[in-house]
PDB file of C-alpha atoms and ligand atoms in Angstrom:
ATOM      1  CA  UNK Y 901     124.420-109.048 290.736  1.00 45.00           C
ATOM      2  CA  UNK Y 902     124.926-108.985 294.879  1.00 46.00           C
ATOM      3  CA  UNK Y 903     126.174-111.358 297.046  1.00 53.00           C
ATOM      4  CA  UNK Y 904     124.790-109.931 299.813  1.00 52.00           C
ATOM      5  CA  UNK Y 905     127.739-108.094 300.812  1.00 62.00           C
ATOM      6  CA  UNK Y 906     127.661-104.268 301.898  1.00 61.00           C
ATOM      7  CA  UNK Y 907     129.503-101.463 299.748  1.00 71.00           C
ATOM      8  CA  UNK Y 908     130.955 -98.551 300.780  1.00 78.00           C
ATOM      9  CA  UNK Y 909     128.889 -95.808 300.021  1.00 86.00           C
ATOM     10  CA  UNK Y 910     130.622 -93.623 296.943  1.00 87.00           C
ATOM     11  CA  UNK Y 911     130.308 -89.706 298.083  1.00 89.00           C
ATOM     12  CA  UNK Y 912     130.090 -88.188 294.465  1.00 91.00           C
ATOM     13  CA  UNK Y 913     131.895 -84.564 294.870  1.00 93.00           C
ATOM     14  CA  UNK Y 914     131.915 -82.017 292.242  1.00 92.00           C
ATOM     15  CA  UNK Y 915     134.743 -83.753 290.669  1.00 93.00           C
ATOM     16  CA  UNK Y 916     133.066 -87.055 290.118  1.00 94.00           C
ATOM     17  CA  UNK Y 917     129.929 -86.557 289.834  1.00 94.00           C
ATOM     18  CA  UNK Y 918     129.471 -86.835 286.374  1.00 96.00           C
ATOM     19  CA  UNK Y 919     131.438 -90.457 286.909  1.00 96.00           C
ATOM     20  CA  UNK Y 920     128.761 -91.594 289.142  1.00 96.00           C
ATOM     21  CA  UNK Y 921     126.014 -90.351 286.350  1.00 96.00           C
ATOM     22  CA  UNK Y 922     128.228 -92.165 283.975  1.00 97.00           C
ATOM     23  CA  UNK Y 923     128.023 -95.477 285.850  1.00 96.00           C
ATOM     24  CA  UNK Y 924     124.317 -95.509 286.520  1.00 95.00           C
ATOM     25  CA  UNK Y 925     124.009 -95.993 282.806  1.00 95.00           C
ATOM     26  CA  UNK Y 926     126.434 -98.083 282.517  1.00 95.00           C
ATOM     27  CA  UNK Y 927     129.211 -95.923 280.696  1.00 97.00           C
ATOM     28  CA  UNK Y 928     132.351 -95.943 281.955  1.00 97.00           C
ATOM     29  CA  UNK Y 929     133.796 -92.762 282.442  1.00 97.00           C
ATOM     30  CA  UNK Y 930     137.704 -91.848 282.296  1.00 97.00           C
ATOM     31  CA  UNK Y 931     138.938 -88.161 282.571  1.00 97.00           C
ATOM     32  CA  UNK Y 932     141.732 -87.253 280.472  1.00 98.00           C
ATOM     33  CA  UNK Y 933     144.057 -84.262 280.258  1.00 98.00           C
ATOM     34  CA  UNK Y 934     144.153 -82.586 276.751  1.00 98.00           C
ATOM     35  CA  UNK Y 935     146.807 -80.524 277.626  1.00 98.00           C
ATOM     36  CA  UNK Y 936     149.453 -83.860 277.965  1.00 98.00           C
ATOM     37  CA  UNK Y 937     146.984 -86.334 276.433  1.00 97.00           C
ATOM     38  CA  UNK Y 938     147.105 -88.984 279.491  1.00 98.00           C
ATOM     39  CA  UNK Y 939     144.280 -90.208 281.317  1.00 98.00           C
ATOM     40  CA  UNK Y 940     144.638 -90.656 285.345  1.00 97.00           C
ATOM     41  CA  UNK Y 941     142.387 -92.472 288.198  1.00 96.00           C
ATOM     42  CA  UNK Y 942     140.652 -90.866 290.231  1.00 92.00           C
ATOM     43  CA  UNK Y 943     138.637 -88.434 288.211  1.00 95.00           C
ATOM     44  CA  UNK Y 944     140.367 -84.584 289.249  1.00 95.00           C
ATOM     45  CA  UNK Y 945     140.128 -81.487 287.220  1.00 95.00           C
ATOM     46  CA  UNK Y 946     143.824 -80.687 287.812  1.00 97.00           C
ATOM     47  CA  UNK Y 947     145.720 -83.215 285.988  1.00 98.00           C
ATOM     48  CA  UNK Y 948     147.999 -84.864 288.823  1.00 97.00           C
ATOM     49  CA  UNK Y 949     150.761 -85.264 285.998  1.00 98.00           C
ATOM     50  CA  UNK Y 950     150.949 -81.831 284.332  1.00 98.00           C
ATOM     51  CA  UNK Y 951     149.299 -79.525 286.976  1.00 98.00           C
ATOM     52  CA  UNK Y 952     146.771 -78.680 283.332  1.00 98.00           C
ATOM     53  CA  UNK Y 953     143.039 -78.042 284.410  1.00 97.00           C
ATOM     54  CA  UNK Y 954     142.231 -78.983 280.291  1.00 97.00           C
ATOM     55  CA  UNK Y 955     141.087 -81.906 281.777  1.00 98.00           C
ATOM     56  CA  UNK Y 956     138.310 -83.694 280.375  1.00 97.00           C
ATOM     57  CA  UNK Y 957     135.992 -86.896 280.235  1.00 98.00           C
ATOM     58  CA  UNK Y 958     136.177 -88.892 277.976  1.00 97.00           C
ATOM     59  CA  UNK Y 959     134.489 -92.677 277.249  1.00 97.00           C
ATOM     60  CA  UNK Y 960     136.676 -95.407 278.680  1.00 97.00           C
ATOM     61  CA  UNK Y 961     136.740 -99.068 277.203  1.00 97.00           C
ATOM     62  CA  UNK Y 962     135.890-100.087 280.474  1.00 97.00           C
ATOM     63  CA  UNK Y 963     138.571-102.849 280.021  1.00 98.00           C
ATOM     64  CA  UNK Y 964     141.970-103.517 281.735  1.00 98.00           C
ATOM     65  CA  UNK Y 965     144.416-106.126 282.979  1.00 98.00           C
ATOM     66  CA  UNK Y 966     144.985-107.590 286.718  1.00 98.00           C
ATOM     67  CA  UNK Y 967     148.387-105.377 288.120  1.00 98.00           C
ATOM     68  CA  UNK Y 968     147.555-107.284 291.771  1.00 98.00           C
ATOM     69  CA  UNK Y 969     145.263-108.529 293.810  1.00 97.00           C
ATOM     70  CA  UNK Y 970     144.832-110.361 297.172  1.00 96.00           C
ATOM     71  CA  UNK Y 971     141.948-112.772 297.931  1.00 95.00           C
ATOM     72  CA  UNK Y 972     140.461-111.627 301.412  1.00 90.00           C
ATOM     73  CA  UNK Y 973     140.062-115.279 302.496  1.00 89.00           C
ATOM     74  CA  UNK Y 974     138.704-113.983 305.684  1.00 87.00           C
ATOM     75  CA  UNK Y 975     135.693-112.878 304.077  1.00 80.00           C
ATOM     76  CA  UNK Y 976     132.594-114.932 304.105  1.00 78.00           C
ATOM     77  CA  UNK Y 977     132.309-114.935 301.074  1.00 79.00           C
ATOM     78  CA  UNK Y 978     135.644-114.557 299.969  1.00 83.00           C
ATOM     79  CA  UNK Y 979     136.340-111.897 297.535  1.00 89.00           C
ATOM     80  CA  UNK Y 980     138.932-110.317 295.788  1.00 95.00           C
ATOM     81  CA  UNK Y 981     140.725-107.339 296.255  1.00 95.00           C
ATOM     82  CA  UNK Y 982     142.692-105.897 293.147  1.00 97.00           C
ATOM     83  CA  UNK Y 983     144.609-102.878 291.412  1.00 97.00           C
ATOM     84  CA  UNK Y 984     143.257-102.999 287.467  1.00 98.00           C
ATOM     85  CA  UNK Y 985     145.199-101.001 284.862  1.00 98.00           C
ATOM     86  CA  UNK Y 986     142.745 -99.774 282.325  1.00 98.00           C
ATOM     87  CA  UNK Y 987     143.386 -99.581 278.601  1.00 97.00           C
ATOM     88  CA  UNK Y 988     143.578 -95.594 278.937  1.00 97.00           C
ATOM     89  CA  UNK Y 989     146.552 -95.976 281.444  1.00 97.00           C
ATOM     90  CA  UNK Y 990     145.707 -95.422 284.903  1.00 97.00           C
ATOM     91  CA  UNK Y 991     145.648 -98.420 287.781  1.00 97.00           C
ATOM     92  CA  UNK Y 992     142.666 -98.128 289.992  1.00 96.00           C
ATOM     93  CA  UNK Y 993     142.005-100.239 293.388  1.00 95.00           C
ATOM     94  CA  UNK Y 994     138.803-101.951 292.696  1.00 95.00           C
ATOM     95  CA  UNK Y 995     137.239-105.817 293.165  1.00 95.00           C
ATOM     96  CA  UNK Y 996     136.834-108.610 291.088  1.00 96.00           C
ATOM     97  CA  UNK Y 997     133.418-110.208 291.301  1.00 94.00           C
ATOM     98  CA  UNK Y 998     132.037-112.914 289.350  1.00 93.00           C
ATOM     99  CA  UNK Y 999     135.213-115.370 288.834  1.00 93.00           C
ATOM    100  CA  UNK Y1000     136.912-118.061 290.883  1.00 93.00           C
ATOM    101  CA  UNK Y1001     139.295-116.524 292.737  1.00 93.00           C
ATOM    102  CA  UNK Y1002     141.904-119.568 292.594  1.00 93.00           C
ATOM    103  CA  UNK Y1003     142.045-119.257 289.094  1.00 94.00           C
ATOM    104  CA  UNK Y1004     142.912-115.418 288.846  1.00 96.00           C
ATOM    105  CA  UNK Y1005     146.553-114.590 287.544  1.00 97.00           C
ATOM    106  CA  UNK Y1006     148.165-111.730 287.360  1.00 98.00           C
ATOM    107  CA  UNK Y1007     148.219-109.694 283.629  1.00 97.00           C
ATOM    108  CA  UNK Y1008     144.236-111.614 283.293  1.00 97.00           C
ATOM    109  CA  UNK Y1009     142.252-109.469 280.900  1.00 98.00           C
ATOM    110  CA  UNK Y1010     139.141-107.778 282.284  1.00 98.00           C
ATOM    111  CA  UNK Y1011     135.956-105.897 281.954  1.00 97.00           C
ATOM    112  CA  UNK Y1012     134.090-103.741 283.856  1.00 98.00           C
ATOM    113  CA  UNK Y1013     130.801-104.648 285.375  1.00 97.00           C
ATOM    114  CA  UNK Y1014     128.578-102.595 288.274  1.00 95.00           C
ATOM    115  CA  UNK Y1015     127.307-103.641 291.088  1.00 93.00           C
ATOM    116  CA  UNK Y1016     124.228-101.591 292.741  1.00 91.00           C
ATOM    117  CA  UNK Y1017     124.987-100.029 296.116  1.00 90.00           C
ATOM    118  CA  UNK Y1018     122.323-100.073 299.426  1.00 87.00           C
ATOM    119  CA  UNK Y1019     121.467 -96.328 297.821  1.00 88.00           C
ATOM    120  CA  UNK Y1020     121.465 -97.394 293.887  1.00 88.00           C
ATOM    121  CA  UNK Y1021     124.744 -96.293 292.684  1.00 92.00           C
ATOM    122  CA  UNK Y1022     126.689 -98.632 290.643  1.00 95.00           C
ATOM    123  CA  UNK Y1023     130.095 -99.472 291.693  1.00 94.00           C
ATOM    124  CA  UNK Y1024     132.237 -99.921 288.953  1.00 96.00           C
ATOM    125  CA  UNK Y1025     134.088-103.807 289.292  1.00 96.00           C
ATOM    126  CA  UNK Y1026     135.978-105.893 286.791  1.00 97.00           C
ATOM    127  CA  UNK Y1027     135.107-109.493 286.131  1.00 97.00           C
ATOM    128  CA  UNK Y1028     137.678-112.063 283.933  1.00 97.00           C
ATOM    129  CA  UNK Y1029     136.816-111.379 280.285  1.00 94.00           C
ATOM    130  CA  UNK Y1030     137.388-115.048 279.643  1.00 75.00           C
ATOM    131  CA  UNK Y1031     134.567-116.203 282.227  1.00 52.00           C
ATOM    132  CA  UNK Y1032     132.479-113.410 280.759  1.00 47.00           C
ATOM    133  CA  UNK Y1033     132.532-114.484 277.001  1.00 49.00           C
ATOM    134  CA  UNK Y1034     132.396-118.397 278.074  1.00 45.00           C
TER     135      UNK Y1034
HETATM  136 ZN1   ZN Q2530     148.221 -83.311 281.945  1.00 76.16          ZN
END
Protein backbone atom coordinates (compact mmCIF):
# COMPACT_ATOMS: atom_id res chain seq x y z
CA UNK A 1 0.00 0.00 0.00
CA UNK A 2 1.23 3.94 -0.59
CA UNK A 3 -0.41 6.93 -0.06
CA UNK A 4 1.70 8.73 -2.05
CA UNK A 5 3.82 9.92 0.62
CA UNK A 6 7.80 9.85 0.44
CA UNK A 7 9.94 7.57 2.91
CA UNK A 8 13.07 8.09 4.17
CA UNK A 9 15.43 6.09 2.50
CA UNK A 10 16.72 3.10 5.08
CA UNK A 11 20.79 2.98 4.66
CA UNK A 12 21.23 -0.84 5.46
CA UNK A 13 24.87 -0.99 7.26
CA UNK A 14 26.59 -4.12 8.08
CA UNK A 15 24.56 -4.35 11.14
CA UNK A 16 21.19 -4.39 9.51
CA UNK A 17 21.50 -5.61 6.58
CA UNK A 18 20.25 -8.85 7.03
CA UNK A 19 16.98 -6.84 8.62
CA UNK A 20 16.44 -5.16 5.41
CA UNK A 21 16.77 -8.81 3.54
CA UNK A 22 14.43 -9.92 6.21
CA UNK A 23 11.77 -7.33 5.37
CA UNK A 24 11.82 -7.67 1.62
CA UNK A 25 10.31 -11.05 2.27
CA UNK A 26 8.29 -10.10 4.59
CA UNK A 27 9.94 -11.65 7.84
CA UNK A 28 10.36 -9.66 10.54
CA UNK A 29 13.59 -9.71 11.95
CA UNK A 30 14.55 -9.07 15.80
CA UNK A 31 18.20 -9.52 17.09
CA UNK A 32 18.57 -10.97 20.37
CA UNK A 33 21.44 -11.39 22.81
CA UNK A 34 22.08 -15.07 23.89
CA UNK A 35 24.38 -14.13 26.32
CA UNK A 36 21.35 -12.20 28.63
CA UNK A 37 18.47 -13.58 26.53
CA UNK A 38 16.79 -9.99 25.73
CA UNK A 39 16.04 -8.71 22.47
CA UNK A 40 16.74 -4.77 21.75
CA UNK A 41 15.73 -2.22 18.75
CA UNK A 42 17.79 -1.24 16.62
CA UNK A 43 19.50 -4.31 15.32
CA UNK A 44 23.54 -3.96 16.89
CA UNK A 45 25.93 -6.75 17.33
CA UNK A 46 26.98 -5.46 20.78
CA UNK A 47 24.10 -5.95 22.97
CA UNK A 48 23.37 -2.27 24.35
CA UNK A 49 22.28 -4.05 27.73
CA UNK A 50 25.12 -6.49 28.51
CA UNK A 51 28.02 -5.11 26.33
CA UNK A 52 27.74 -9.38 24.88
CA UNK A 53 28.54 -9.54 21.03
CA UNK A 54 26.47 -13.30 21.28
CA UNK A 55 24.04 -11.42 19.66
CA UNK A 56 21.85 -12.95 17.26
CA UNK A 57 18.67 -12.80 14.91
CA UNK A 58 16.13 -14.29 15.59
CA UNK A 59 12.25 -14.35 13.97
CA UNK A 60 10.09 -11.70 15.59
CA UNK A 61 6.17 -12.04 15.86
CA UNK A 62 6.07 -8.95 14.15
CA UNK A 63 3.38 -7.90 16.72
CA UNK A 64 3.31 -5.24 19.52
CA UNK A 65 1.23 -2.73 21.44
CA UNK A 66 0.88 1.28 20.95
CA UNK A 67 3.50 2.86 23.96
CA UNK A 68 2.66 6.54 22.13
CA UNK A 69 1.97 8.17 19.33
CA UNK A 70 1.14 11.67 17.95
CA UNK A 71 -1.05 12.28 14.86
CA UNK A 72 0.98 14.79 12.57
CA UNK A 73 -2.24 16.70 11.74
CA UNK A 74 -0.15 18.93 9.66
CA UNK A 75 0.38 16.35 7.22
CA UNK A 76 -1.68 16.13 4.13
CA UNK A 77 -2.53 13.26 4.65
CA UNK A 78 -2.38 13.01 8.17
CA UNK A 79 -0.49 10.20 9.60
CA UNK A 80 0.62 8.83 12.62
CA UNK A 81 3.66 8.91 14.37
CA UNK A 82 4.24 6.15 17.14
CA UNK A 83 6.71 4.22 19.58
CA UNK A 84 5.45 0.25 19.30
CA UNK A 85 6.70 -2.20 21.94
CA UNK A 86 7.09 -5.53 20.29
CA UNK A 87 6.26 -8.86 21.89
CA UNK A 88 10.18 -9.60 22.17
CA UNK A 89 10.61 -6.40 24.37
CA UNK A 90 12.08 -3.57 22.68
CA UNK A 91 10.00 -0.10 21.73
CA UNK A 92 10.81 1.08 18.29
CA UNK A 93 9.71 4.63 16.68
CA UNK A 94 7.78 3.62 13.69
CA UNK A 95 4.16 4.72 11.88
CA UNK A 96 0.88 3.46 11.90
CA UNK A 97 -0.69 3.21 8.48
CA UNK A 98 -3.87 1.79 7.53
CA UNK A 99 -6.28 2.83 10.61
CA UNK A 100 -8.24 5.91 11.59
CA UNK A 101 -6.18 7.83 13.48
CA UNK A 102 -9.06 9.22 15.89
CA UNK A 103 -9.74 5.94 16.96
CA UNK A 104 -6.10 4.87 18.03
CA UNK A 105 -5.56 4.39 21.92
CA UNK A 106 -2.82 3.86 23.66
CA UNK A 107 -1.90 -0.14 24.77
CA UNK A 108 -3.96 -0.97 20.93
CA UNK A 109 -2.62 -4.29 19.74
CA UNK A 110 -0.71 -4.30 16.46
CA UNK A 111 0.91 -5.96 13.56
CA UNK A 112 3.46 -5.29 11.36
CA UNK A 113 2.92 -4.50 7.75
CA UNK A 114 5.63 -2.97 4.95
CA UNK A 115 5.37 -0.41 2.94
CA UNK A 116 7.71 -0.26 -0.36
CA UNK A 117 10.17 2.63 -0.44
CA UNK A 118 10.98 5.00 -3.87
CA UNK A 119 14.10 2.25 -4.11
CA UNK A 120 11.98 -1.09 -3.13
CA UNK A 121 12.80 -1.64 0.39
CA UNK A 122 10.04 -2.37 2.69
CA UNK A 123 9.62 -0.28 5.67
CA UNK A 124 8.49 -2.12 8.42
CA UNK A 125 4.91 -0.25 9.94
CA UNK A 126 2.27 -1.49 12.32
CA UNK A 127 -1.40 -1.33 11.49
CA UNK A 128 -4.40 -1.97 14.42
CA UNK A 129 -4.79 -5.76 14.57
CA UNK A 130 -8.47 -5.19 15.12
CA UNK A 131 -8.94 -3.22 11.67
CA UNK A 132 -6.73 -5.90 10.17
CA UNK A 133 -8.81 -9.06 11.15
CA UNK A 134 -12.27 -7.02 10.56
ZN1 LIG B 1 22.95 -9.00 26.43
Amino acid sequence: MSDGRIFIEPVPTAETEAFWAGTAEGRFLVRRCRSCGKAHWYPRTICPFCSSDETEWVEGTGEGTIYSFSIMRRAKPNYVMAYVTLTEGPTMMTNIVDCDPESLRIGDAVRVTYVKTAEGRALPMFTPKSEASA
